[in-house]
XYZ file of C-alpha atoms in Angstrom:
691
model
C -2.903 29.510 -3.295
C -5.491 26.989 -2.082
C -7.370 27.616 1.143
C -6.171 24.696 3.269
C -8.522 25.413 6.171
C -11.094 23.021 4.704
C -11.479 19.705 6.520
C -10.316 17.888 3.379
C -6.736 18.915 4.172
C -6.848 17.528 7.738
C -5.288 14.064 7.762
C -7.336 13.118 10.836
C -10.498 13.448 8.753
C -9.190 10.580 6.624
C -8.330 8.208 9.464
C -4.655 9.025 9.948
C -2.944 9.124 13.339
C 0.541 10.576 13.802
C 2.747 8.290 15.862
C 6.354 8.556 16.968
C 9.012 6.571 18.756
C 11.212 8.457 21.169
C 14.810 7.874 22.166
C 15.170 10.450 24.974
C 18.304 11.584 26.759
C 18.778 9.242 29.731
C 21.454 8.598 32.338
C 21.823 5.370 34.249
C 19.585 5.404 37.325
C 19.238 9.199 37.259
C 15.459 9.538 37.561
C 15.410 13.345 37.552
C 17.574 13.506 34.433
C 15.525 10.831 32.705
C 12.269 12.573 33.573
C 13.560 15.790 32.100
C 14.480 13.906 28.911
C 11.026 12.309 28.677
C 9.231 15.634 29.116
C 11.545 17.383 26.671
C 10.739 14.820 23.972
C 7.015 15.107 24.735
C 7.195 18.858 24.133
C 9.116 18.339 20.909
C 6.521 15.799 19.752
C 3.806 18.316 20.593
C 5.437 20.819 18.229
C 5.367 18.125 15.526
C 1.624 17.499 16.097
C 2.249 13.907 17.205
C -0.796 11.993 18.476
C 0.921 8.987 20.095
C 4.462 8.911 21.487
C 6.096 5.637 22.528
C 9.157 5.630 24.789
C 11.605 2.810 25.605
C 11.108 0.288 28.408
C 11.736 1.536 31.976
C 12.896 4.876 30.580
C 12.164 6.775 33.821
C 14.382 4.571 35.977
C 16.737 3.146 33.311
C 16.591 -0.508 32.339
C 20.084 -1.878 33.015
C 20.376 -1.026 36.707
C 20.063 -4.566 38.087
C 19.402 -4.662 41.879
C 18.864 -0.906 42.002
C 15.332 -1.765 40.836
C 14.738 -3.089 44.345
C 15.798 0.102 46.117
C 12.823 1.920 47.647
C 14.462 5.320 47.301
C 14.654 4.881 43.547
C 11.102 3.518 43.305
C 9.761 6.423 45.382
C 11.528 8.849 43.069
C 10.023 7.099 40.024
C 6.516 7.630 41.391
C 7.318 11.297 41.863
C 8.606 11.372 38.282
C 5.326 9.881 37.067
C 3.481 12.767 38.710
C 5.796 15.235 36.983
C 5.178 13.667 33.564
C 1.415 13.621 34.152
C 1.446 17.281 35.092
C 3.596 18.206 32.091
C 1.246 16.359 29.723
C -1.730 18.573 30.594
C -1.056 21.049 27.802
C 0.502 18.653 25.301
C -1.093 16.942 22.309
C 0.614 13.518 22.350
C -0.636 10.536 24.280
C 2.506 9.353 26.083
C 3.362 5.680 26.620
C 6.148 5.710 29.195
C 8.110 2.901 30.861
C 8.545 2.717 34.646
C 8.843 0.187 37.517
C 5.797 0.317 39.805
C 4.874 -1.458 43.039
C 1.534 -3.127 43.684
C 0.629 -5.424 46.561
C 4.298 -5.985 47.568
C 5.265 -6.884 44.010
C 7.289 -4.913 41.517
C 6.128 -4.750 37.910
C 7.831 -3.628 34.738
C 5.120 -1.286 33.413
C 3.944 0.862 30.560
C 2.020 3.965 31.633
C -0.457 5.611 29.269
C -0.661 9.360 29.973
C -2.769 11.969 28.185
C -4.036 15.466 28.908
C -2.826 15.554 32.507
C -4.215 12.104 33.371
C -2.807 8.643 33.884
C -5.250 6.526 31.872
C -3.927 3.073 32.703
C -0.948 0.881 33.519
C 0.041 -2.286 31.638
C 2.466 -4.769 33.252
C 4.951 -6.818 31.248
C 3.689 -10.354 30.652
C 6.889 -12.258 29.856
C 10.103 -11.686 31.795
C 13.293 -12.888 30.112
C 15.609 -14.785 32.432
C 18.157 -16.276 30.068
C 21.589 -15.284 28.753
C 22.115 -11.629 29.734
C 18.611 -11.171 31.188
C 17.635 -11.544 34.866
C 14.255 -9.814 35.029
C 12.620 -12.450 37.245
C 15.075 -11.451 39.954
C 13.289 -8.115 40.264
C 9.854 -8.199 38.657
C 6.600 -10.118 38.897
C 4.965 -11.075 35.615
C 1.634 -9.545 34.648
C 0.161 -12.382 32.586
C -2.762 -12.983 34.917
C -3.383 -9.356 35.795
C -6.841 -8.504 34.518
C -9.569 -6.222 35.788
C -7.236 -4.825 38.472
C -6.405 -1.328 39.696
C -3.237 0.319 40.940
C -2.562 3.391 43.059
C -0.159 5.776 41.313
C 0.442 9.434 42.021
C -2.491 9.555 44.375
C -4.973 8.061 41.901
C -6.466 4.601 41.368
C -6.169 3.688 37.685
C -6.795 0.522 35.643
C -4.002 -2.047 35.887
C -3.590 -5.156 33.784
C -2.984 -6.587 30.333
C -6.696 -6.357 29.447
C -6.752 -2.739 28.255
C -7.356 -1.086 24.900
C -7.171 2.713 24.754
C -9.553 4.547 22.424
C -9.993 8.204 21.499
C -13.676 9.150 21.635
C -13.271 11.829 18.969
C -11.050 9.895 16.522
C -12.733 6.546 15.771
C -9.635 4.807 14.401
C -7.290 5.871 17.190
C -7.281 2.709 19.323
C -4.128 1.126 20.689
C -2.790 -1.585 22.939
C 0.557 -2.033 24.641
C 3.082 -4.803 25.156
C 6.613 -4.620 26.503
C 9.799 -5.923 24.884
C 9.945 -9.699 25.524
C 6.179 -9.926 25.113
C 6.472 -9.937 21.334
C 9.348 -12.412 21.375
C 7.057 -14.957 23.004
C 5.161 -17.582 20.961
C 1.861 -16.009 22.022
C 2.309 -12.218 22.209
C -0.254 -10.474 24.433
C -0.484 -7.707 21.852
C -2.273 -10.140 19.559
C -5.191 -10.300 21.990
C -5.238 -6.514 22.198
C -5.472 -6.388 18.407
C -8.284 -8.939 18.436
C -9.967 -6.750 21.057
C -9.952 -3.810 18.667
C -6.539 -2.099 18.911
C -5.464 -0.756 15.518
C -2.022 0.195 16.839
C 0.262 -1.900 19.044
C 2.981 -0.147 21.028
C 6.098 -1.897 22.236
C 8.327 -0.289 24.866
C 11.625 -2.111 24.645
C 15.114 -2.063 26.117
C 16.658 -4.842 23.987
C 20.458 -4.530 24.117
C 22.057 -4.571 20.698
C 24.098 -7.470 19.388
C 24.971 -8.403 15.818
C 21.795 -9.351 13.955
C 19.333 -8.286 16.663
C 18.158 -5.210 14.753
C 17.056 -7.454 11.911
C 15.327 -9.772 14.400
C 13.350 -6.803 15.706
C 12.328 -5.941 12.150
C 11.203 -9.521 11.655
C 9.029 -9.486 14.778
C 7.556 -6.025 14.103
C 6.750 -6.928 10.537
C 5.269 -10.259 11.550
C 3.158 -8.773 14.342
C 1.809 -5.969 12.165
C 1.010 -8.362 9.346
C -0.505 -11.185 11.382
C -2.556 -8.899 13.613
C -3.486 -6.489 10.765
C -2.317 -3.464 12.695
C 0.356 -0.818 12.979
C 3.291 -1.698 15.204
C 5.289 1.034 16.962
C 8.542 -0.199 18.496
C 10.894 1.923 20.616
C 14.173 0.558 22.053
C 16.600 2.029 24.600
C 19.531 4.025 23.320
C 22.639 5.852 24.473
C 22.674 6.566 28.201
C 21.840 3.074 29.466
C 24.538 1.233 31.389
C 27.240 -0.380 29.269
C 28.654 -2.500 32.101
C 28.116 -5.615 29.997
C 25.759 -4.474 27.224
C 25.303 -1.842 24.512
C 22.238 -0.023 23.164
C 21.313 1.331 19.753
C 18.026 3.218 20.233
C 16.193 1.565 17.357
C 12.701 2.863 16.619
C 10.586 1.343 13.846
C 7.003 1.682 12.697
C 5.309 -0.975 10.574
C 1.818 -1.025 9.100
C 0.275 -4.310 7.975
C 3.680 -5.788 7.184
C 5.170 -2.723 5.506
C 7.958 -0.597 7.006
C 6.882 3.044 7.233
C 9.696 4.635 9.216
C 12.904 3.820 11.080
C 15.076 5.891 13.381
C 18.794 6.505 13.108
C 20.515 3.962 15.334
C 23.446 4.713 17.689
C 22.558 8.401 17.726
C 23.860 10.391 20.702
C 21.120 13.004 20.375
C 17.503 12.448 21.393
C 15.451 11.328 18.429
C 11.845 11.231 17.311
C 10.871 8.847 14.529
C 7.557 10.240 13.230
C 5.083 8.833 10.716
C 1.333 8.872 10.059
C -0.607 5.619 10.474
C -3.668 4.836 8.343
C -6.087 3.390 10.908
C -8.944 3.584 8.415
C -7.085 1.230 6.080
C -6.357 -1.145 8.966
C -10.026 -1.256 9.966
C -11.047 -1.895 6.374
C -8.568 -4.738 5.963
C -9.838 -6.413 9.114
C -13.385 -6.116 7.830
C -12.399 -7.920 4.623
C -10.347 -10.597 6.352
C -12.748 -13.068 7.920
C -9.846 -15.063 9.348
C -9.204 -12.142 11.696
C -12.824 -12.240 12.876
C -12.689 -16.025 13.221
C -9.549 -15.738 15.349
C -11.309 -13.272 17.651
C -14.204 -15.706 18.034
C -11.810 -18.605 18.638
C -10.193 -16.636 21.476
C -13.519 -15.957 23.235
C -14.030 -12.484 21.765
C -11.383 -10.404 23.597
C -13.410 -7.259 22.848
C -15.943 -8.494 25.439
C -13.410 -8.988 28.226
C -10.913 -6.203 27.560
C -11.473 -2.872 29.245
C -11.867 -0.070 26.731
C -10.265 3.033 28.224
C -11.899 5.952 26.428
C -10.369 9.431 26.385
C -10.879 12.626 24.432
C -7.824 13.294 22.324
C -6.608 16.902 22.044
C -5.292 16.526 18.512
C -4.189 19.397 16.300
C -6.906 20.169 13.753
C -6.367 21.547 10.263
C -3.720 20.998 7.627
C -0.707 19.478 9.380
C 0.542 17.796 6.218
C 0.993 14.061 5.797
C 4.178 12.513 7.193
C 3.982 9.231 5.362
C 5.360 7.789 2.137
C 2.596 7.631 -0.485
C 3.709 5.798 -3.599
C 2.787 7.541 -6.830
C 2.751 4.142 -8.510
C 1.150 1.632 -6.103
C 1.877 -1.230 -8.508
C 5.498 -0.172 -9.086
C 7.881 -0.106 -6.080
C 10.188 2.890 -5.604
C 13.052 0.702 -4.360
C 15.216 -0.643 -7.199
C 15.754 -4.074 -5.629
C 12.061 -4.551 -4.848
C 11.114 -3.339 -8.320
C 13.418 -5.921 -9.898
C 11.941 -8.678 -7.714
C 8.369 -7.606 -8.506
C 9.028 -7.525 -12.238
C 10.657 -10.947 -12.085
C 7.644 -12.377 -10.282
C 5.024 -10.624 -12.418
C 6.647 -11.699 -15.672
C 7.069 -15.283 -14.538
C 3.508 -15.490 -13.177
C 2.252 -14.560 -16.646
C 4.635 -16.909 -18.430
C 3.889 -19.840 -16.131
C 0.122 -19.314 -16.415
C 0.298 -19.264 -20.209
C 2.521 -22.353 -20.228
C -0.080 -24.254 -18.216
C -2.833 -23.195 -20.631
C -0.703 -24.333 -23.576
C -0.056 -27.688 -21.901
C -3.760 -28.148 -21.170
C -5.106 -27.231 -24.640
C -2.173 -28.374 -26.817
C -2.701 -25.735 -29.541
C -0.872 -25.815 -32.837
C -0.573 -22.033 -32.785
C -0.831 -18.994 -30.532
C -2.581 -16.118 -32.272
C -1.784 -12.499 -31.377
C -2.719 -9.122 -32.756
C 0.436 -6.979 -32.772
C -0.212 -3.224 -32.821
C 3.217 -1.947 -31.874
C 1.823 -0.626 -28.584
C 2.634 -1.535 -24.981
C 0.007 -4.197 -24.306
C 0.370 -6.353 -27.412
C 4.158 -6.079 -27.164
C 4.121 -7.358 -23.612
C 1.719 -10.193 -24.470
C 4.085 -11.183 -27.271
C 7.177 -11.328 -25.078
C 5.247 -13.416 -22.514
C 4.192 -15.803 -25.297
C 7.746 -15.966 -26.662
C 9.196 -16.829 -23.260
C 6.492 -19.478 -22.715
C 7.398 -21.106 -26.036
C 11.102 -21.001 -25.167
C 10.552 -22.750 -21.842
C 8.264 -25.383 -23.335
C 10.712 -26.107 -26.143
C 8.283 -24.892 -28.826
C 9.536 -22.976 -31.858
C 8.631 -19.311 -31.760
C 6.977 -19.772 -35.134
C 4.169 -21.349 -33.085
C 3.195 -17.745 -32.411
C 1.263 -16.239 -35.274
C 1.416 -12.468 -35.065
C -0.834 -10.234 -37.156
C -0.539 -6.521 -37.592
C -3.841 -5.115 -38.826
C -3.533 -1.462 -39.833
C -6.696 0.602 -39.764
C -7.667 4.193 -40.455
C -5.622 5.618 -37.583
C -2.569 3.363 -37.609
C 0.650 5.355 -37.613
C 3.748 4.489 -39.593
C 5.658 4.339 -36.302
C 3.562 1.662 -34.623
C 3.159 -0.357 -37.826
C 6.911 -0.282 -38.321
C 7.524 -1.232 -34.678
C 5.072 -4.128 -34.982
C 6.902 -5.564 -37.982
C 10.352 -5.021 -36.481
C 9.246 -6.723 -33.264
C 7.722 -9.751 -34.984
C 10.789 -10.190 -37.167
C 13.204 -9.792 -34.264
C 11.217 -12.340 -32.225
C 11.289 -14.844 -35.051
C 7.553 -15.546 -35.026
C 5.218 -16.218 -37.921
C 4.281 -12.705 -39.034
C 1.563 -11.487 -41.366
C -0.368 -8.319 -42.127
C -4.074 -7.918 -42.794
C -5.308 -4.516 -43.922
C -8.708 -4.148 -42.244
C -9.648 -0.901 -44.002
C -11.497 -2.529 -46.944
C -13.566 -4.739 -44.634
C -14.194 -1.791 -42.303
C -15.386 0.375 -45.209
C -17.742 -2.382 -46.308
C -19.226 -2.737 -42.841
C -19.567 1.018 -42.400
C -21.289 1.172 -45.771
C -23.586 -1.741 -44.825
C -24.750 0.059 -41.675
C -25.077 3.383 -43.504
C -22.466 5.138 -41.360
C -21.685 8.771 -42.348
C -18.009 7.917 -42.901
C -19.014 5.626 -45.781
C -20.508 8.697 -47.463
C -17.272 10.634 -47.180
C -17.894 12.506 -43.942
C -15.044 12.677 -41.338
C -17.381 11.226 -38.696
C -15.210 9.460 -36.092
C -17.618 8.233 -33.427
C -17.594 5.147 -31.195
C -19.162 3.048 -33.942
C -16.381 4.061 -36.316
C -13.811 2.965 -33.736
C -15.562 -0.255 -32.735
C -15.938 -1.457 -36.308
C -12.146 -1.541 -36.512
C -11.638 -3.077 -33.062
C -14.308 -5.677 -33.777
C -12.875 -6.672 -37.132
C -9.432 -7.165 -35.664
C -10.732 -9.523 -33.008
C -13.005 -11.282 -35.474
C -10.049 -11.950 -37.740
C -7.982 -13.226 -34.818
C -10.646 -15.693 -33.698
C -11.169 -16.981 -37.232
C -7.406 -17.274 -37.679
C -7.141 -19.204 -34.428
C -9.747 -21.652 -35.681
C -8.078 -21.855 -39.074
C -4.676 -22.638 -37.536
C -5.903 -24.835 -34.644
C -4.813 -22.376 -31.976
C -6.123 -19.881 -29.456
C -6.113 -16.108 -29.179
C -3.890 -14.552 -26.537
C -5.515 -11.421 -25.136
C -3.616 -8.175 -24.804
C -6.047 -6.062 -22.709
C -4.708 -4.993 -19.316
C -6.082 -4.377 -15.823
C -6.277 -0.598 -16.253
C -8.411 -0.895 -19.390
C -10.741 -3.363 -17.669
C -11.138 -0.942 -14.757
C -12.091 1.913 -17.079
C -14.120 -0.157 -19.516
C -11.687 0.997 -22.209
C -12.326 -2.069 -24.356
C -15.029 -2.960 -26.871
C -17.382 -5.567 -25.426
C -17.023 -9.010 -26.957
C -14.395 -7.784 -29.396
C -11.347 -5.594 -29.212
C -9.127 -5.954 -26.164
C -12.037 -7.279 -24.103
C -12.186 -10.793 -25.538
C -9.675 -13.590 -26.128
C -9.206 -17.245 -25.306
C -6.732 -16.373 -22.526
C -5.945 -12.882 -21.190
C -2.338 -12.920 -20.005
C -2.339 -9.176 -19.255
C -5.684 -8.987 -17.430
C -4.030 -8.811 -13.997
C -1.345 -6.281 -14.951
C -1.985 -2.498 -14.813
C -0.683 -0.214 -17.531
C 1.936 1.420 -15.302
C 3.466 -1.956 -14.471
C 3.401 -3.168 -18.088
C 5.618 -0.248 -19.034
C 8.107 -1.296 -16.351
C 7.913 -4.970 -17.288
C 8.935 -4.125 -20.830
C 11.790 -2.042 -19.499
C 12.774 -4.892 -17.150
C 12.983 -7.373 -20.035
C 15.318 -4.936 -21.789
C 17.557 -4.342 -18.761
C 17.791 -8.016 -17.801
C 18.504 -9.183 -21.345
C 15.550 -11.525 -21.675
C 15.769 -11.301 -25.471
C 18.260 -10.444 -28.211
C 19.745 -6.992 -28.690
C 17.606 -6.520 -31.811
C 14.468 -7.307 -29.827
C 15.484 -4.980 -27.016
C 16.044 -2.124 -29.464
C 12.460 -2.447 -30.727
C 11.141 -2.873 -27.186
C 12.747 0.434 -26.252
C 11.016 2.125 -29.195
C 7.655 0.723 -28.045
C 8.386 1.851 -24.480
C 8.852 5.416 -25.736
C 5.645 5.505 -27.827
C 2.647 7.606 -26.757
C -0.316 5.452 -25.701
C -3.033 5.608 -28.397
C -5.820 3.342 -29.678
C -5.024 4.611 -33.192
C -8.619 4.228 -34.351
C -9.027 7.801 -35.611
C -6.891 9.334 -38.386
C -4.288 11.879 -37.336
C -5.374 15.516 -37.330
C -4.198 18.145 -39.766
C -1.338 18.901 -37.406
C -0.303 15.230 -37.465
C -1.318 14.761 -33.821
C -2.321 11.171 -33.061
C -5.381 10.200 -31.018
C -4.385 10.153 -27.332
C -6.002 7.700 -24.931
C -4.975 9.604 -21.817
C -6.445 12.887 -23.026
C -9.833 11.141 -23.131
C -9.863 8.922 -20.041
C -7.157 10.509 -17.929
C -3.506 9.731 -17.208
C -2.986 6.045 -16.552
C -0.653 6.926 -13.686
C -3.584 8.588 -11.903
C -6.134 5.958 -12.910
C -3.910 3.176 -11.593
C -3.495 5.109 -8.349
C -7.283 5.435 -8.033
C -7.790 1.786 -8.951
C -5.382 0.457 -6.338
C -6.854 2.384 -3.433
C -10.413 1.637 -4.551
C -10.266 -2.132 -5.110
C -7.508 -3.075 -2.685
C -8.605 -1.059 0.339
C -12.105 0.220 -0.482
C -11.021 3.766 0.344
C -13.553 6.590 0.133
C -13.112 8.813 -2.952
C -12.368 11.839 -0.749
C -9.524 9.970 0.884
C -8.236 8.716 -2.482
C -8.159 12.353 -3.601
C -6.322 13.327 -0.403
C -3.696 10.613 -0.950
C -3.312 11.500 -4.619
C -2.927 15.162 -3.690
C -0.007 14.353 -1.391
C 1.543 11.904 -3.849
C 1.267 13.956 -7.048
C 1.092 17.667 -6.218
C 4.851 18.289 -6.461
C 7.086 16.398 -8.888
C 10.252 17.330 -7.010
C 9.027 15.832 -3.710
C 9.021 12.199 -2.663
C 10.429 9.130 -4.361
C 10.054 7.964 -7.944
C 10.610 4.398 -9.173
C 14.251 3.676 -9.932
C 15.329 5.030 -13.291
C 12.072 6.883 -13.938
C 12.613 9.266 -16.914
C 12.830 12.913 -15.910
C 10.592 14.071 -18.760
C 7.797 11.770 -17.551
C 7.775 13.152 -13.991
C 4.373 14.811 -13.877
C 2.519 16.683 -11.173
C -1.195 17.386 -10.738
C -3.084 19.919 -8.681
C -6.188 19.029 -6.686
C -8.527 20.216 -9.423
C -6.954 17.888 -12.003
C -6.925 14.982 -9.551
C -10.584 15.520 -8.656
C -11.672 15.806 -12.294
C -9.997 12.564 -13.336
C -11.113 10.799 -10.160
C -14.716 11.772 -10.905
C -14.276 10.341 -14.393
C -12.756 7.147 -12.963
C -15.653 6.674 -10.535
C -18.222 7.031 -13.294
C -16.421 4.587 -15.539
C -15.554 2.048 -12.866
C -18.813 1.904 -10.907
C -21.444 2.767 -13.516
C -20.848 1.302 -16.953
C -17.810 -0.996 -17.033
C -18.756 -3.904 -14.802
C -20.714 -5.835 -17.451
C -17.473 -6.157 -19.410
C -15.595 -7.456 -16.377
C -18.381 -9.915 -15.586
C -17.738 -11.620 -18.933
C -13.961 -11.424 -19.132
C -11.809 -14.412 -20.180
C -9.523 -16.379 -17.870
C -6.236 -14.761 -16.923
C -3.792 -14.881 -13.979
C -3.911 -12.594 -10.977
C -0.515 -10.940 -10.776
C -0.505 -8.287 -8.050
C -1.689 -8.401 -4.439
C -3.230 -5.047 -5.312
C -6.056 -7.021 -6.851
C -7.603 -8.268 -10.058
C -11.018 -7.695 -11.616
C -12.102 -11.186 -12.580
C -15.565 -12.099 -11.221
C -14.029 -15.462 -10.355
C -11.314 -13.821 -8.295
C -10.963 -10.582 -6.360
C -13.843 -8.469 -7.597
C -17.548 -9.281 -7.691
C -20.063 -6.545 -8.456
C -23.425 -6.047 -10.158
C -23.388 -4.901 -13.771
C -26.246 -2.447 -13.272
C -25.006 -0.449 -10.267
C -24.647 3.329 -10.169
C -21.808 5.545 -8.983
C -23.966 8.050 -7.095
C -22.713 7.116 -3.601
C -19.057 7.526 -4.582
C -19.609 10.710 -6.577
C -21.559 12.280 -3.723
C -18.875 11.347 -1.198
C -16.210 12.879 -3.419
C -18.086 16.148 -3.843
C -18.926 16.535 -0.161
C -15.307 15.819 0.822
C -13.660 18.319 -1.498
C -13.386 22.062 -0.923
C -16.085 24.042 -2.754
C -15.207 24.863 -6.329
C -12.701 22.028 -6.776
C -14.857 20.371 -9.445
C -16.101 22.544 -12.324
C -19.791 21.775 -11.745
C -19.663 22.658 -8.013
């Protein structure tokens, strides 16, 4: 059993903040009852180690009470309730964002109160008051749009009042948030946007929002849009059962989005109080803003809100140690878990590749398309992309010239699959045995293998890879065509390709933006959607089931074939590392933390739709750390020079590509020391063998 007391296991150390929406028990206009419900949910959130708890709009008084908002007895009781909540918060972990009507200077405001550790930190008034259809808020409330740099007396204290506030935890750098209220984010210019530009990583929305058909989806639209546009997390909490149903109804919807992606959603129309809890990655949000210069430009264009907003700093009493990670972490970042999304992604990925190749064919007008067909995943996928491109352009599939080139390690299975595939596709198919030429070259360079020794080093492998590519380029010239590359994104990341030859070089690399884990699913998708004939699909299934191998070394005495993943690590882990490294620039220690929660238990969490049971692997922290260390060495130290000279090829995934003309630019002579050191210092002692 691992000692989880180490800081590595604390999600806060990796920039996570636990947030929750609350739908408390409320009763129309019953302030005492409502206060009890608010405090009860705060205590429950405390037990769940929540850092930030967002309640519905006007939850202390109730929202749908019309002219009762203007009754002094009720407003006096609300102020007393605020004191009770403040007092109750003294020994609780969560920062509470509570809704209440408050008076200031003979005006009544619809407010959000930020309470933490027995203190009222600030009050934010609602900026936009709906006064159309079923809404009459201007009858009761004053708007807060112009309230900046003001103070308000509440519960015997003067606290900041206004829309110009961002709240920040002094001891958790990423924990910064701003607040807007219901209608504010329905407006064309939501005030939360300015709070985000001022530095808030999380936006909270206290909402009442009566439910009508289609409104729940509208809320999703606005939350997703706000979180995407403002590069933030968006925490939305709407009123539920207990509000007045005189003319309206309430569903208690709570949703949490992060940078456009839905993380969590509450059960709607629930009679019981509910907490919708999830962990927000504020570190990822900060990193994305740093990369996105449009965000910085927008802040400058709006007179740098960070200079005018008040930054309300507090010390957060968060729960230290291993509190788990309440957040979906996809095992396969390039492969969605949801079946519908997976189908859409495969459709787009496949058609991006096909369309890109079609444009290259139209531009160069080749007489042939030359492909090396090994019977493995990558060359198979490149072939089906080429076949579909020919079909759409009205070219005969015989335009594709496929060559299987068996070497010293080629298995009967892959050679047979290569021939079956080429024949089923109806392309021009030939075979060139490269062993005689390879023996000649090995003899010319005085390699031990030429003298009869079983010496299978990198040179032995590269002679075969180089000859295959050399043949393909000469064949392309001979048949007035161009070579379609088969190398994929994962191999480029790891440098698992022979420079200038092998999978590294081609005239056009259709797979260069597609990781290995997605290629497997794309092949499966072409089978399930009937992109090709039944005969083709039968061979494609056989390729899908084949173990990944370069097949450059003869099989051992036990018949075991050379395994790529035993040498460079499981592609499912390497693709995980790659995504979090190039897309978000995450620290290696955090990548290890995420991988640990994604992969440590095969029976937990979601798998992509239809994922084979026998392929459902799990890895402990030691295995994850070992392969991550290997990935860092390969990616940062000795693979970049290959990427700096890679052929053209389409970017496919928003997760990134490695072309120096696209997503990734890096020096070829860098070292991995910074990343390796960060990994070692982040992990518990003894995790890596050399510790």
